[in-house]
C-alpha positions as a LaTeX table, in Angstrom:
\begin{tabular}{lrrr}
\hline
Residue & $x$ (\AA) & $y$ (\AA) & $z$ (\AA) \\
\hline
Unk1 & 18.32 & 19.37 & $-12.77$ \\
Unk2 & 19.96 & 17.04 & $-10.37$ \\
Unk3 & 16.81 & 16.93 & $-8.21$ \\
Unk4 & 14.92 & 15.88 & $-11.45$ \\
Unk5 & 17.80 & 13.06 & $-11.76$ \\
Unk6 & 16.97 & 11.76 & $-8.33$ \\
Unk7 & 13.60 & 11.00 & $-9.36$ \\
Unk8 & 14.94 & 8.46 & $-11.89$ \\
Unk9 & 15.60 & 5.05 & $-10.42$ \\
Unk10 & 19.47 & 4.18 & $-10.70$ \\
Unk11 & 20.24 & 1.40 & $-13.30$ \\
Unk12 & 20.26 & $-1.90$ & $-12.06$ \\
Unk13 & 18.23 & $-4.30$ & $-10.19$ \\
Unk14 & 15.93 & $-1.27$ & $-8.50$ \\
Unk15 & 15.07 & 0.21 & $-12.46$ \\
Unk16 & 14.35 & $-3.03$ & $-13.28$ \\
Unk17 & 11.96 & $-3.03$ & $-10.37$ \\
Unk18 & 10.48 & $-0.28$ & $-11.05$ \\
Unk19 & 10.11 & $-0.90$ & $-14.59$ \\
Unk20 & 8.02 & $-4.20$ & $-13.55$ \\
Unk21 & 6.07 & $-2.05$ & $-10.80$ \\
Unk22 & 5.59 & 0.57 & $-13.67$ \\
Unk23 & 3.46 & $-2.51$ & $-15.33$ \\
Unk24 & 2.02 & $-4.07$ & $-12.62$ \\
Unk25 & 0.05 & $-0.85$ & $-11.45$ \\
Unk26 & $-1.20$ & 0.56 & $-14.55$ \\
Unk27 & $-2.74$ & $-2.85$ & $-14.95$ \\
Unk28 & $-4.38$ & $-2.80$ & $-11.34$ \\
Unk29 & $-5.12$ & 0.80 & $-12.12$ \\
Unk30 & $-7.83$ & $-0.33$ & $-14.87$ \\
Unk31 & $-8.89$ & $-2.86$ & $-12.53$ \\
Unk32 & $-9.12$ & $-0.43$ & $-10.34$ \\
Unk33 & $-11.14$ & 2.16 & $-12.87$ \\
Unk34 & $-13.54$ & $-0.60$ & $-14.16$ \\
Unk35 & $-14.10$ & $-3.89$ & $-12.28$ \\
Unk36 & $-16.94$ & $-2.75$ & $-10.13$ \\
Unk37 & $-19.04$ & $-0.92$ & $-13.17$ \\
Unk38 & $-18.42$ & $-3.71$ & $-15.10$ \\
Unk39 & $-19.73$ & $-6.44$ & $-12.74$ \\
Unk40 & $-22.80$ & $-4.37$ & $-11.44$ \\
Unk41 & $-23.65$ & $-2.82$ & $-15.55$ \\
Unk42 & $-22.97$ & $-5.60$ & $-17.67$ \\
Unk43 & $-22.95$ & $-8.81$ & $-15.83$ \\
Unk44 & $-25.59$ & $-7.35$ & $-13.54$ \\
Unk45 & $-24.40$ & $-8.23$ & $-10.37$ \\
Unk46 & $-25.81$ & $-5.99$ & $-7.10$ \\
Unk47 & $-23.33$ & $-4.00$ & $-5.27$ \\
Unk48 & $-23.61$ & $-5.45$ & $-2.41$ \\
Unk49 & $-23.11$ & $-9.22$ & $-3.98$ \\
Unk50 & $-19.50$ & $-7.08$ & $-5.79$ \\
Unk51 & $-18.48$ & $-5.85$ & $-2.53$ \\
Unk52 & $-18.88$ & $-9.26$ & $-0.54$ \\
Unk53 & $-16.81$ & $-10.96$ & $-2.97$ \\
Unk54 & $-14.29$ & $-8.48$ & $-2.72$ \\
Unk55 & $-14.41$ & $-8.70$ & 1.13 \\
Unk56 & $-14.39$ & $-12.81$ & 0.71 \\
Unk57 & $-11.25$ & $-12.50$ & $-0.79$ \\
Unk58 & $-9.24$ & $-9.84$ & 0.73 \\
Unk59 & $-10.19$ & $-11.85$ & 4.03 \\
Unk60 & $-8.69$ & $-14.63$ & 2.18 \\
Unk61 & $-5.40$ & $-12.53$ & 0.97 \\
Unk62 & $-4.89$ & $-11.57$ & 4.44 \\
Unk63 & $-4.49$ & $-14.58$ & 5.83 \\
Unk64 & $-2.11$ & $-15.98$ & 2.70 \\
Unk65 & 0.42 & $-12.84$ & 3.44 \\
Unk66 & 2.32 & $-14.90$ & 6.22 \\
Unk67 & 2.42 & $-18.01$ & 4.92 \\
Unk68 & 3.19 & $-16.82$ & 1.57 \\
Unk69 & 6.29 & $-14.88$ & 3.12 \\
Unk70 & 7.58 & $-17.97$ & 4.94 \\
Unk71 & 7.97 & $-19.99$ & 1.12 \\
Unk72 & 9.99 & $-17.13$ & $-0.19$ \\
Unk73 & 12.54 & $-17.49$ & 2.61 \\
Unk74 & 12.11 & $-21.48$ & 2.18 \\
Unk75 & 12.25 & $-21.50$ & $-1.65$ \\
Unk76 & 13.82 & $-18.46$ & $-2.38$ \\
Unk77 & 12.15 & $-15.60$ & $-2.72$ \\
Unk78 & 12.75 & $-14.31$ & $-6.78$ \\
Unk79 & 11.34 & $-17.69$ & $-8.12$ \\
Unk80 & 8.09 & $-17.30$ & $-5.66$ \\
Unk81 & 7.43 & $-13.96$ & $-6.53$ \\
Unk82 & 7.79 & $-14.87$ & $-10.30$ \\
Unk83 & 5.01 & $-17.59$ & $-9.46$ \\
Unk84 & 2.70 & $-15.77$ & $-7.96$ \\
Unk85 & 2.48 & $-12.31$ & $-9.92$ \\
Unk86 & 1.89 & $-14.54$ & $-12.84$ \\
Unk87 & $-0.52$ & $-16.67$ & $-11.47$ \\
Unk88 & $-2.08$ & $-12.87$ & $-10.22$ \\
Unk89 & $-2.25$ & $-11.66$ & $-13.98$ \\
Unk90 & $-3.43$ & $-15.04$ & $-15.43$ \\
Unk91 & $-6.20$ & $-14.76$ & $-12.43$ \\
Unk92 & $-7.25$ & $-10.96$ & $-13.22$ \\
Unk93 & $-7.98$ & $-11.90$ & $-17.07$ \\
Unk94 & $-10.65$ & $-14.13$ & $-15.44$ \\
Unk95 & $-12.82$ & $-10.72$ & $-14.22$ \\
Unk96 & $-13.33$ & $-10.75$ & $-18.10$ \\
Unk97 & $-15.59$ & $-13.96$ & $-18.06$ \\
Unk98 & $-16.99$ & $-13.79$ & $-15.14$ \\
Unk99 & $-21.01$ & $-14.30$ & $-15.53$ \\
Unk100 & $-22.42$ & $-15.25$ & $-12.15$ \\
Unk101 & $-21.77$ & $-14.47$ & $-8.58$ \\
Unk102 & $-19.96$ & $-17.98$ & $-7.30$ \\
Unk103 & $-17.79$ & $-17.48$ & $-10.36$ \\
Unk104 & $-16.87$ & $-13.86$ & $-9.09$ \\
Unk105 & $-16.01$ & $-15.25$ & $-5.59$ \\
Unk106 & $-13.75$ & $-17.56$ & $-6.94$ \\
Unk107 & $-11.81$ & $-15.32$ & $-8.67$ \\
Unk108 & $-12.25$ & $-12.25$ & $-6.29$ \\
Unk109 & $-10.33$ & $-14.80$ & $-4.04$ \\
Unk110 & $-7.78$ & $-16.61$ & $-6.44$ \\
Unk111 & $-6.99$ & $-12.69$ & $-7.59$ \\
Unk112 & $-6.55$ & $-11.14$ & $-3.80$ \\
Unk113 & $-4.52$ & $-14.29$ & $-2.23$ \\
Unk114 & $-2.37$ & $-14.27$ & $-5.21$ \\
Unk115 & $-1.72$ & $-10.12$ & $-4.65$ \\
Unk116 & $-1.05$ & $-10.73$ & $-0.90$ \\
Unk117 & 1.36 & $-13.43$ & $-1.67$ \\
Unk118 & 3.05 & $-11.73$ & $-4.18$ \\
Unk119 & 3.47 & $-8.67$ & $-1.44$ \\
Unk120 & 4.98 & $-10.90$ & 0.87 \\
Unk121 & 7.39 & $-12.49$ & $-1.71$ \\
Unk122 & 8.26 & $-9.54$ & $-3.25$ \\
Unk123 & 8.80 & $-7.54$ & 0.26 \\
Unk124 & 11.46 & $-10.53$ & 0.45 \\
Unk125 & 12.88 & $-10.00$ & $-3.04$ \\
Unk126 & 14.09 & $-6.70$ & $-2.10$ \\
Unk127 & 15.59 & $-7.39$ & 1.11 \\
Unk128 & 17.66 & $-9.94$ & $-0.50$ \\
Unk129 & 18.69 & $-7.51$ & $-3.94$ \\
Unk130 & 18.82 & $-4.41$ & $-1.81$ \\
Unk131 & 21.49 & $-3.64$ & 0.82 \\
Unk132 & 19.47 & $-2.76$ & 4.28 \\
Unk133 & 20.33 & 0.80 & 3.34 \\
Unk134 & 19.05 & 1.23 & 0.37 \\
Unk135 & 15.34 & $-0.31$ & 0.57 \\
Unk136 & 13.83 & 2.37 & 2.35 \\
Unk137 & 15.20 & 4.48 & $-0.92$ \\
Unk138 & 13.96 & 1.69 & $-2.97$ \\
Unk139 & 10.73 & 1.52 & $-1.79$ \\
Unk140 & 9.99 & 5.39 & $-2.20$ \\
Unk141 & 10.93 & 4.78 & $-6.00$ \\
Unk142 & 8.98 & 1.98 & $-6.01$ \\
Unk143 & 6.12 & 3.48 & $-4.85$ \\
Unk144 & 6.47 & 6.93 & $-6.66$ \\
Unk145 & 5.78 & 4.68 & $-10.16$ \\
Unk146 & 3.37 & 3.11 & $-8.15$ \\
Unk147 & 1.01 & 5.86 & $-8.47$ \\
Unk148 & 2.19 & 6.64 & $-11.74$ \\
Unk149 & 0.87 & 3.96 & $-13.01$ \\
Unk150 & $-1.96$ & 3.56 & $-11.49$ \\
Unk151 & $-2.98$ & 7.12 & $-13.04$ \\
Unk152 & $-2.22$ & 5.66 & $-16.48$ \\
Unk153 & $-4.44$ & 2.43 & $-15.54$ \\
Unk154 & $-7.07$ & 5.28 & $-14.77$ \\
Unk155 & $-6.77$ & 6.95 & $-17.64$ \\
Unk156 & $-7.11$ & 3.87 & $-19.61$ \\
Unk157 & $-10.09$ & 2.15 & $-17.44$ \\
Unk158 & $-11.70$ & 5.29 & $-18.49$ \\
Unk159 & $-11.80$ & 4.85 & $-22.37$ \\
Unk160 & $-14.12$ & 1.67 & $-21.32$ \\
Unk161 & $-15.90$ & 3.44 & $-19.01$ \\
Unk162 & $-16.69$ & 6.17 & $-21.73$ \\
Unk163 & $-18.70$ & 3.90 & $-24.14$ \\
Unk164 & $-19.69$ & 1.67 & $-21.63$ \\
Unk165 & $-19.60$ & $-1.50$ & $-23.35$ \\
Unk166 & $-18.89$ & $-4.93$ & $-21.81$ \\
Unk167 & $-16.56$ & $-5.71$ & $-24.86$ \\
Unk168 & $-14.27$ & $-2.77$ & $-24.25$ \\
Unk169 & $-14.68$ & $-3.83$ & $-20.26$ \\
Unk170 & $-13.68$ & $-6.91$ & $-21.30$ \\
Unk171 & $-10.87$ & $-6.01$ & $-23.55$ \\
Unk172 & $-9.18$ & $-3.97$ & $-21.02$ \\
Unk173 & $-9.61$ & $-6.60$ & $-17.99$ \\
Unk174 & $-7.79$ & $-8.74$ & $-20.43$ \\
Unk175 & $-5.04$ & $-6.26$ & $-21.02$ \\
Unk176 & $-4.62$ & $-4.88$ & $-17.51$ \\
Unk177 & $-4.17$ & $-9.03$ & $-16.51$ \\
Unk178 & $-1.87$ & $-9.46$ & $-19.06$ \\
Unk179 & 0.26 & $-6.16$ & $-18.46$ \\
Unk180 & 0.46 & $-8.30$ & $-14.33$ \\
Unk181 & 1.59 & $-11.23$ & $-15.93$ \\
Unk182 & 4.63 & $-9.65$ & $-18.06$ \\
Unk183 & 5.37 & $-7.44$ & $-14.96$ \\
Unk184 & 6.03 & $-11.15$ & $-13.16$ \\
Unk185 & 8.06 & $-12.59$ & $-16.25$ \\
Unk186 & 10.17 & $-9.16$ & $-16.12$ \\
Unk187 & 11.74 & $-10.43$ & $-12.90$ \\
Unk188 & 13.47 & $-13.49$ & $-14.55$ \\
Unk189 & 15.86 & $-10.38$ & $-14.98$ \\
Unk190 & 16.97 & $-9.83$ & $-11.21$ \\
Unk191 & 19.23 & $-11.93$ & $-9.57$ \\
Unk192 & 18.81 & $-15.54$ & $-8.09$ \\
Unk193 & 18.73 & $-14.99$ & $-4.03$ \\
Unk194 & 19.35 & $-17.97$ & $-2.32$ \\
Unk195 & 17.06 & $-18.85$ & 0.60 \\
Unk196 & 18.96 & $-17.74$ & 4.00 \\
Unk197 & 19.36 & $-20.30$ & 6.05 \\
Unk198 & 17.04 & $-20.60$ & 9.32 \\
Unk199 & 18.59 & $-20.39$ & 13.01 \\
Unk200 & 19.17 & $-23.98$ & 14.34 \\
Unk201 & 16.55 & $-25.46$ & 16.49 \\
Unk202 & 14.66 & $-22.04$ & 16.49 \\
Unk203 & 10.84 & $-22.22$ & 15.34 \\
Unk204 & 9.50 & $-21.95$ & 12.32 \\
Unk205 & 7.11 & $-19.37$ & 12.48 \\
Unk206 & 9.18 & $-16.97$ & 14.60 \\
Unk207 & 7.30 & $-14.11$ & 13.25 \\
Unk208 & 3.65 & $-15.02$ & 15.22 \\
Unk209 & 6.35 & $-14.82$ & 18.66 \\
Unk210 & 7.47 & $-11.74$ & 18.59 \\
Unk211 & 5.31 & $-9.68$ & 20.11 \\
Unk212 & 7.39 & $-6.46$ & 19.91 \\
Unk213 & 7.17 & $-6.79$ & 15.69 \\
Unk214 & 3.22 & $-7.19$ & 16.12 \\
Unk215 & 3.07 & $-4.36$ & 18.01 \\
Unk216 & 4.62 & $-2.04$ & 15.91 \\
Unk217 & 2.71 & $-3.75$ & 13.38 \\
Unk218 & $-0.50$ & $-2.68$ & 14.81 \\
Unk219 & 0.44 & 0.96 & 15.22 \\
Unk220 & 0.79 & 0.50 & 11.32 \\
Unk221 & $-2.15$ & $-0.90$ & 11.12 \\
Unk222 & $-3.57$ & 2.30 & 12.78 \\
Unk223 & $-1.50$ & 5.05 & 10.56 \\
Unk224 & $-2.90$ & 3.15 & 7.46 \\
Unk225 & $-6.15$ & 5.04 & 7.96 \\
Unk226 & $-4.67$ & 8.07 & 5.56 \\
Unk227 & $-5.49$ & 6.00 & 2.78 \\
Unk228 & $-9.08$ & 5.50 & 4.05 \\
Unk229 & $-9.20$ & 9.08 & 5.21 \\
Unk230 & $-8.44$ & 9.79 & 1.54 \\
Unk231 & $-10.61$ & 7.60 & $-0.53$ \\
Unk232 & $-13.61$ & 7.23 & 1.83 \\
Unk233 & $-13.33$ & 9.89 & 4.62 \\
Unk234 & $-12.56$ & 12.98 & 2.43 \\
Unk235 & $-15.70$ & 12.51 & $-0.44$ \\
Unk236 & $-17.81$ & 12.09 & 2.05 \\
Unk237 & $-17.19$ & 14.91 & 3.74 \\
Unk238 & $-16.98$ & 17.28 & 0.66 \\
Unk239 & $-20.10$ & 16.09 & $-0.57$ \\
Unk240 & $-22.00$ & 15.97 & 2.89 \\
Unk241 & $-20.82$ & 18.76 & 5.22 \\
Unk242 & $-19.19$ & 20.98 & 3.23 \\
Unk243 & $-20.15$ & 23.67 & 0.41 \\
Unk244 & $-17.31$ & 23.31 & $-1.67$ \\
Unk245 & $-18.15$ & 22.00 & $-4.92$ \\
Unk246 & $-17.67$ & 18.06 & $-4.58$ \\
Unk247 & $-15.15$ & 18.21 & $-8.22$ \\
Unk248 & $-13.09$ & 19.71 & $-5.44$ \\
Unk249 & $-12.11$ & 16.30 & $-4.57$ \\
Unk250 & $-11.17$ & 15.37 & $-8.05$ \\
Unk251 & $-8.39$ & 17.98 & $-7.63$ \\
Unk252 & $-7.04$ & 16.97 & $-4.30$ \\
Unk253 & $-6.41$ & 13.32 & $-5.36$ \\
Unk254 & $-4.30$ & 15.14 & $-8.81$ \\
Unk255 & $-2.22$ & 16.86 & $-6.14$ \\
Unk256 & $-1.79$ & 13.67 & $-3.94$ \\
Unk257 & $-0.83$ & 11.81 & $-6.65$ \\
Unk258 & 1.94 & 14.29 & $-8.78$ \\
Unk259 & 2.97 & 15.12 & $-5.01$ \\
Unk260 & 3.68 & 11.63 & $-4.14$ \\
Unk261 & 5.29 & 11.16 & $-7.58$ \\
Unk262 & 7.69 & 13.97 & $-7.57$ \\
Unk263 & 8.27 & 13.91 & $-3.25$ \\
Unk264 & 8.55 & 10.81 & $-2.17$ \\
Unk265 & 12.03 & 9.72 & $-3.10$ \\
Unk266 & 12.95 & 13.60 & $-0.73$ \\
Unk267 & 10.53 & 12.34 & 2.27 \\
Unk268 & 12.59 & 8.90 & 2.11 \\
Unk269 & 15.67 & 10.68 & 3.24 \\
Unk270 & 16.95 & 9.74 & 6.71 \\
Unk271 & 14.74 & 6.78 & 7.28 \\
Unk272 & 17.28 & 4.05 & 6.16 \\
Unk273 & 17.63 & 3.46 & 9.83 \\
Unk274 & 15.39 & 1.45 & 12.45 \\
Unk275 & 15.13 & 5.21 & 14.65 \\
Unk276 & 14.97 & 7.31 & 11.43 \\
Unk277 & 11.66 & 4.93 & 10.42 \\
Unk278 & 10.22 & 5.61 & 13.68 \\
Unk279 & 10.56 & 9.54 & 13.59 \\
Unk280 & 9.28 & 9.31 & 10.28 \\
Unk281 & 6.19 & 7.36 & 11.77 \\
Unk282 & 5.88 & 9.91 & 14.83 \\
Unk283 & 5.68 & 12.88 & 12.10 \\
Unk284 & 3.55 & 11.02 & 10.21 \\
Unk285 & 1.00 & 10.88 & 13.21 \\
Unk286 & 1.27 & 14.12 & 13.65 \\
Unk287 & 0.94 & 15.51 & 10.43 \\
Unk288 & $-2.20$ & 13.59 & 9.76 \\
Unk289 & $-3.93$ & 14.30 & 13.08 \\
Unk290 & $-3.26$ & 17.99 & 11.78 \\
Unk291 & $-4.89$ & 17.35 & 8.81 \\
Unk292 & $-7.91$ & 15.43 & 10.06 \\
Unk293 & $-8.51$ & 18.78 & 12.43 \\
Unk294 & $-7.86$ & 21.35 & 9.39 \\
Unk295 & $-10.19$ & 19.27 & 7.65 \\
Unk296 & $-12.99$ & 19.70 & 10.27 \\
Unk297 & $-12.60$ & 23.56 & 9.74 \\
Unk298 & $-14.09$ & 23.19 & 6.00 \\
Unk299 & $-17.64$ & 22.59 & 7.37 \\
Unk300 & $-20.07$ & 25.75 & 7.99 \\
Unk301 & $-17.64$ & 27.89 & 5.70 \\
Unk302 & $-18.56$ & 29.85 & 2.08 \\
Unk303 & $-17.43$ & 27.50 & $-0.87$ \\
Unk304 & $-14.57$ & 28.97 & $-1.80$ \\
Unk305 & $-12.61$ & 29.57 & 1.94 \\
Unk306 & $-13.68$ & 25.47 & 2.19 \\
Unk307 & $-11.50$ & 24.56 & $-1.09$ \\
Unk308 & $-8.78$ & 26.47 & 0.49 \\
Unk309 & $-8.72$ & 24.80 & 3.48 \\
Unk310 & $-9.34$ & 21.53 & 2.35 \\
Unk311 & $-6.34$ & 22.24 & 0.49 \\
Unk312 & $-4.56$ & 22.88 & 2.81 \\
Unk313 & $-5.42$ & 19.83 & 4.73 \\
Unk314 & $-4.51$ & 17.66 & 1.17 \\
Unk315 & $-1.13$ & 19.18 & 1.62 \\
Unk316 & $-0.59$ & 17.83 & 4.92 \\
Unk317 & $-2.10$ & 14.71 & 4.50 \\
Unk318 & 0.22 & 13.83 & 1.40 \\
Unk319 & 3.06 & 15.19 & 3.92 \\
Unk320 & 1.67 & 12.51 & 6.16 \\
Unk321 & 1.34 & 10.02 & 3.91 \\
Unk322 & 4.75 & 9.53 & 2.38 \\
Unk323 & 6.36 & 10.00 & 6.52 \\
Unk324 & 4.14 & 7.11 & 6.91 \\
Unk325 & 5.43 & 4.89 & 3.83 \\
Unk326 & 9.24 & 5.97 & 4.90 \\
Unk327 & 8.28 & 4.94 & 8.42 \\
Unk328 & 6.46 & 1.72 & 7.70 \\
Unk329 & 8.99 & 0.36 & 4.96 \\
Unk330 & 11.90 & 0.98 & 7.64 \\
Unk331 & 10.76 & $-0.60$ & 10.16 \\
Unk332 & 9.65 & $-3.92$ & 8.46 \\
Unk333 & 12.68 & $-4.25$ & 6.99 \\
Unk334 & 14.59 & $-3.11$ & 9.96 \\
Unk335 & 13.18 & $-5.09$ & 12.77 \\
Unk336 & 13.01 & $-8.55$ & 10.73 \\
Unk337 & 15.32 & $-11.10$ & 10.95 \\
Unk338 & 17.25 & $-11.21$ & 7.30 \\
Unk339 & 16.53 & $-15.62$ & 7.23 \\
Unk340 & 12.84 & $-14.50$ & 8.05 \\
Unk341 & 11.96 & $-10.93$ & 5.70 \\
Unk342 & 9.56 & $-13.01$ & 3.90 \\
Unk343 & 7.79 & $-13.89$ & 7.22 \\
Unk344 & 7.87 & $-10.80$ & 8.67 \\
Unk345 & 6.57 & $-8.73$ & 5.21 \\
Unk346 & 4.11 & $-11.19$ & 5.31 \\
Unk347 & 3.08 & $-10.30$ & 8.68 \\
Unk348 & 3.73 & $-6.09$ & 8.30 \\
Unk349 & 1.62 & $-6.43$ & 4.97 \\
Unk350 & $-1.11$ & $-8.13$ & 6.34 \\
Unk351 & $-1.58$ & $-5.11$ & 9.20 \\
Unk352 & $-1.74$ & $-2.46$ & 6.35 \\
Unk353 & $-4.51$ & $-5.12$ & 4.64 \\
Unk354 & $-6.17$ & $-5.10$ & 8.16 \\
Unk355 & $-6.30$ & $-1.55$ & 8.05 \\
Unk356 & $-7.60$ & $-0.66$ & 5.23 \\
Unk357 & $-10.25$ & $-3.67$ & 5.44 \\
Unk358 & $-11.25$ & $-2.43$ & 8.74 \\
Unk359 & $-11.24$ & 1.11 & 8.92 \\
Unk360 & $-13.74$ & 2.53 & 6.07 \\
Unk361 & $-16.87$ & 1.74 & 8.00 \\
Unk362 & $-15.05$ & 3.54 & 11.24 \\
Unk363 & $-13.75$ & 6.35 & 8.98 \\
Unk364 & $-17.46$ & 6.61 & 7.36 \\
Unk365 & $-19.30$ & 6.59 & 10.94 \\
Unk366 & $-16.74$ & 9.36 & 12.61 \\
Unk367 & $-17.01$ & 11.35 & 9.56 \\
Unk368 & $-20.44$ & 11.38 & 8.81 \\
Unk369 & $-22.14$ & 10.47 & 11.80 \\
Unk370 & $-19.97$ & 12.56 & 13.80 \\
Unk371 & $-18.85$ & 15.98 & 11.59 \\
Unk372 & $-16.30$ & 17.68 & 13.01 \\
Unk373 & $-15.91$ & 15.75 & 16.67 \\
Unk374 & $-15.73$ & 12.74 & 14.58 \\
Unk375 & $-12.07$ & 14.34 & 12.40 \\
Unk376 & $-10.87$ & 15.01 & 16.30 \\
Unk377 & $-10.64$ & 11.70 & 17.04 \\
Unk378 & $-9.68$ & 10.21 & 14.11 \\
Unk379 & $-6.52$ & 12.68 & 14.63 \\
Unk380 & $-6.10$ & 11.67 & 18.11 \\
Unk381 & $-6.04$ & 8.55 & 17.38 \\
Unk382 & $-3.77$ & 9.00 & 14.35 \\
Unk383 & $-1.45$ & 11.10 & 16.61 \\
Unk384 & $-1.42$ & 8.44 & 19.12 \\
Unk385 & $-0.08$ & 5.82 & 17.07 \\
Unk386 & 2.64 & 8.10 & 15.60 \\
Unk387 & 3.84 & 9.04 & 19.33 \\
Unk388 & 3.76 & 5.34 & 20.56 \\
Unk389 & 6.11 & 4.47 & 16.85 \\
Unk390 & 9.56 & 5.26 & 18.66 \\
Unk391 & 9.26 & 3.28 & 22.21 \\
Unk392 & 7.29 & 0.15 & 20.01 \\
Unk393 & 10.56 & 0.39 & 17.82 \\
Unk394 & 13.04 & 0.56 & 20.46 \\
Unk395 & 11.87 & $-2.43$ & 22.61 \\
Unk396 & 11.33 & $-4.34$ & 18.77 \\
Unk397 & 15.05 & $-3.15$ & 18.28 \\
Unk398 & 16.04 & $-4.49$ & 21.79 \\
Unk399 & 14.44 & $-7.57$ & 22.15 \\
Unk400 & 16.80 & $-8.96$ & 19.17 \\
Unk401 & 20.48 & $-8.75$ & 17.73 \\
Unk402 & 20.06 & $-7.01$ & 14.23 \\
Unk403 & 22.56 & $-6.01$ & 11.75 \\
Unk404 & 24.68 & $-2.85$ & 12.80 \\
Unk405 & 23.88 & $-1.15$ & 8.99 \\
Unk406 & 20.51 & $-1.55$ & 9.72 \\
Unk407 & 20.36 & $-0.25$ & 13.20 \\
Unk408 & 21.06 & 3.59 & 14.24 \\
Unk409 & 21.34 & 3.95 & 18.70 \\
Unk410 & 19.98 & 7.53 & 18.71 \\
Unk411 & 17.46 & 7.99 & 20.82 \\
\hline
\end{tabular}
C-alpha cells in the first residue's frame, strides 16, 4: 500500500502539475490517434504532403526551444508558459479547419513552435517551483501521467477513428485543443517565480558557449533513439523479419506504457544528483544496447519463442527507457545555471527534438536494410553514448560552480 501511495503526486505545486500534464497529454494523445487519418481521409491530403508539414514545423519548433527558454528566465517563466500552452491549444483547434496544404503548414508550424516553447518554459517553471532535489522526482511523476494520458487521448482518438467521419475528427481536434488550452489556464494556480537575475557583464546566450552542456546534450540526443527504436524500429521488425504475429506489437507498447506508469517514480530514485543522472544514463546505454541485441535474436525463430523474446527485449527497453528519462532530467537541471534553466531546457529539449527528428530514417535503414547486424550497431552505438554520460558530466560539472544540493563528488 505505501508503494501504491508513492505513485500519487504529493499535494501542492507538483499535483497541480501533474493534474495540468494529466490534460495536456490526453489532448495530444487524440492528436496523436487522429491528425494524420484525418488530413490524408477527409481533407485528402497525400502522406507525403502530411508528413512534410509536420517536418516544416518540428524544424521550426526546434529552433524556437532556445530562444523560447531565454524569455522565461527574462520574463519569468510561469507567465510564459501560461502564454504559450494556450496559444498551443488555441493553435491545435485549427487542425479542425484545415482544408488545403499551405493552411496545414501554417498550423503544423504555429502548433510545433508553440509545443517547443512551452517545453522550454515549462522545463524553467519547475526549476524555479521545485527544489534541485526534487525535480528529478518531479519529472518521473510528471511523466508517469504523461503516458497516462496519452492512453486516454488514444482511447478517445479512437471513437473518431471508428466511424470515420470528418465531423467526429473534427469534434475531437476541437476537444483535444481545448483540453491544451485549460491545461495552460490551470497554471494561474502555481506560484509567481520571479526572473533570476543574470551574472553581470556575462553574455546573454551563455548556453550556445558551453560546450561541455552541448556535449552531454548530444549524447542525449543519441540515447533518445529508444523512442524511435520503439515506435519505428520495433513494427518494422515484427512485421518484416520476424514470425511473430505483428498484434504482438500492440501488446508490447500496453506493457511499456502500464510499466512506465507504475515504475517510473522507483527508477527516479538516486538520480537527484548531477553523478546519480549520469549512472542512470550509463545503465540506460546499456540496457538498451541489450535490448537492441535480444531483439535481433527474434528473427529466424518459430512464432511463439519470437513473442517471448521480443518480450523480453520490451522489458529491457522500458528498463532503459525510464534510466534514460532519470538520467536526462538530472542532468539538464543539474548542469544549468539556475538564472539560465530556461536557456539551457531550451537547449537539452531541442537535442531530444533532434533525435527523434533525425533518427527514424537511420533506425528504419539499420533495421530493415540491415536485420540483425543492423540491431548490433544500433546497441553499440546506444552503449557508447551511455559509457561516455559520466566523463561528459564530470567535465560539464567542472567547468562551472553549481549549487552544492545539486551536485554529488562521487566518482
Amino acid at each position: 500500500m505505501s508503494y501504491l501511495s508513492e505513485l500519487v503526486p504529493p499535494p501542492g505545486p507538483v499535483r497541480l502539475l501533474c493534474m495540468s500534464n494529466l490534460a495536456k497529454t490526453v489532448g495530444n494523445g487524440i492528436m496523436l490517434a487522429v491528425t494524420v487519418l484525418y488530413f490524408t481521409r477527409s481533407v485528402e491530403l497525400s502522406a507525403s504532403e502530411v508528413a512534410l508539414a509536420l517536418t516544416i514545423g518540428g524544424v521550426l519548433g526546434m529552433l524556437a526551444s532556445v530562444p523560447a527558454g531565454h524569455m522565461a528566465d527574462v520574463l519569468g517563466p510561469r507567465a510564459t508558459t501560461i502564454v504559450f500552452m494556450c496559444l498551443q491549444g488555441a493553435f491545435l483547434t485549427c487542425y479542425a479547419f484545415v482544408e488545403s496544404f499551405p493552411l496545414l503548414v501554417v498550423a503544423a508550424c504555429l502548433v510545433l513552435v508553440t509545443e517547443s516553447a512551452t517545453d522550454a518554459a515549462r522545463g524553467s517553471l519547475i526549476a524555479g517551483i521545485v527544489p534541485p532535489d526534487g525535480r528529478v522526482k518531479a519529472w518521473s511523476y510528471l511523466r508517469s501521467v504523461s503516458n497516462l494520458g496519452l492512453s486516454l487521448g488514444a482511447l478517445a482518438g479512437g471513437v473518431a477513428l471508428h466511424f470515420d467521419e470528418a465531423a467526429g475528427y473534427r469534434g475531437v481536434l476541437v476537444a483535444g485543443g481545448l483540453l491544451v488550452f485549460a491545461a495552460g489556464l490551470a497554471y494561474f494556480r502555481l506560484p509567481h517565480v520571479a526572473p533570476q537575475p543574470k551574472e553581470k557583464d556575462g553574455p546573454v546566450w551563455i548556453v550556445l558557449r558551453d560546450l561541455p552542456y552541448a556535449t552531454v546534450s548530444v549524447l542525449n540526443a543519441v540515447l533518445t533513439m529508444n523512442t524511435v527504436i520503439l515506435n519505428v524500429g520495433l513494427p518494422l521488425w515484427i512485421s518484416q523479419h520476424t514470425d511473430a504475429p505483428t498484434s504482438t506489437y500492440s501488446g508490447l507498447i500496453l506493457l511499456n506504457s502500464v510499466t512506465v506508469v507504475l515504475l517510473q517514480v522507483w527508477a527516479s530514485k538516486g538520480g537527484d544528483t548531477v553523478t546519480g543522472g549520469a549512472r542512470a544514463l550509463r545503465r540506460s546505454g546499456l540496457l538498451l544496447a541489450a535490448c537492441c541485441a535480444v531483439f535481433a535474436l527474434a528473427t529466424g525463430r518459430p512464432a511463439w519463442l519470437a513473442v517471448v523474446i521480443l518480450v523480453a527485449g520490451a522489458a529491457l527497453h522500458v528498463l532503459g527507457e525510464m534510466m534514460w528519462s532519470t538520467g536526462s532530467w538530472s542532468l539538464s537541471f543539474g548542469l544549468a545555471p539556475e538564472h539560465a534553466q530556461g536557456q539551457y531546457q531550451g537547449l537539452f529539449g531541442m537535442s531530444t527534438q533532434l533525435g527523434t527528428m533525425v533518427t527514424p530514417a537511420l533506425v528504419t535503414a539499420l533495421v530493415v536494410g540491415m536485420g540483425q547486424t543492423g540491431w548490433l550497431l544500433l546497441g553499440a552505438a546506444l552503449a557508447a553514448a551511455g559509457l561516455l554520460a559520466p566523463s561528459a558530466a564530470r567535465w560539464a560539472q567542472n567547468s562551472r560552480r553549481l549549487a552544492p544540493a545539486a551536485l554529488s563528488t562521487e566518482t
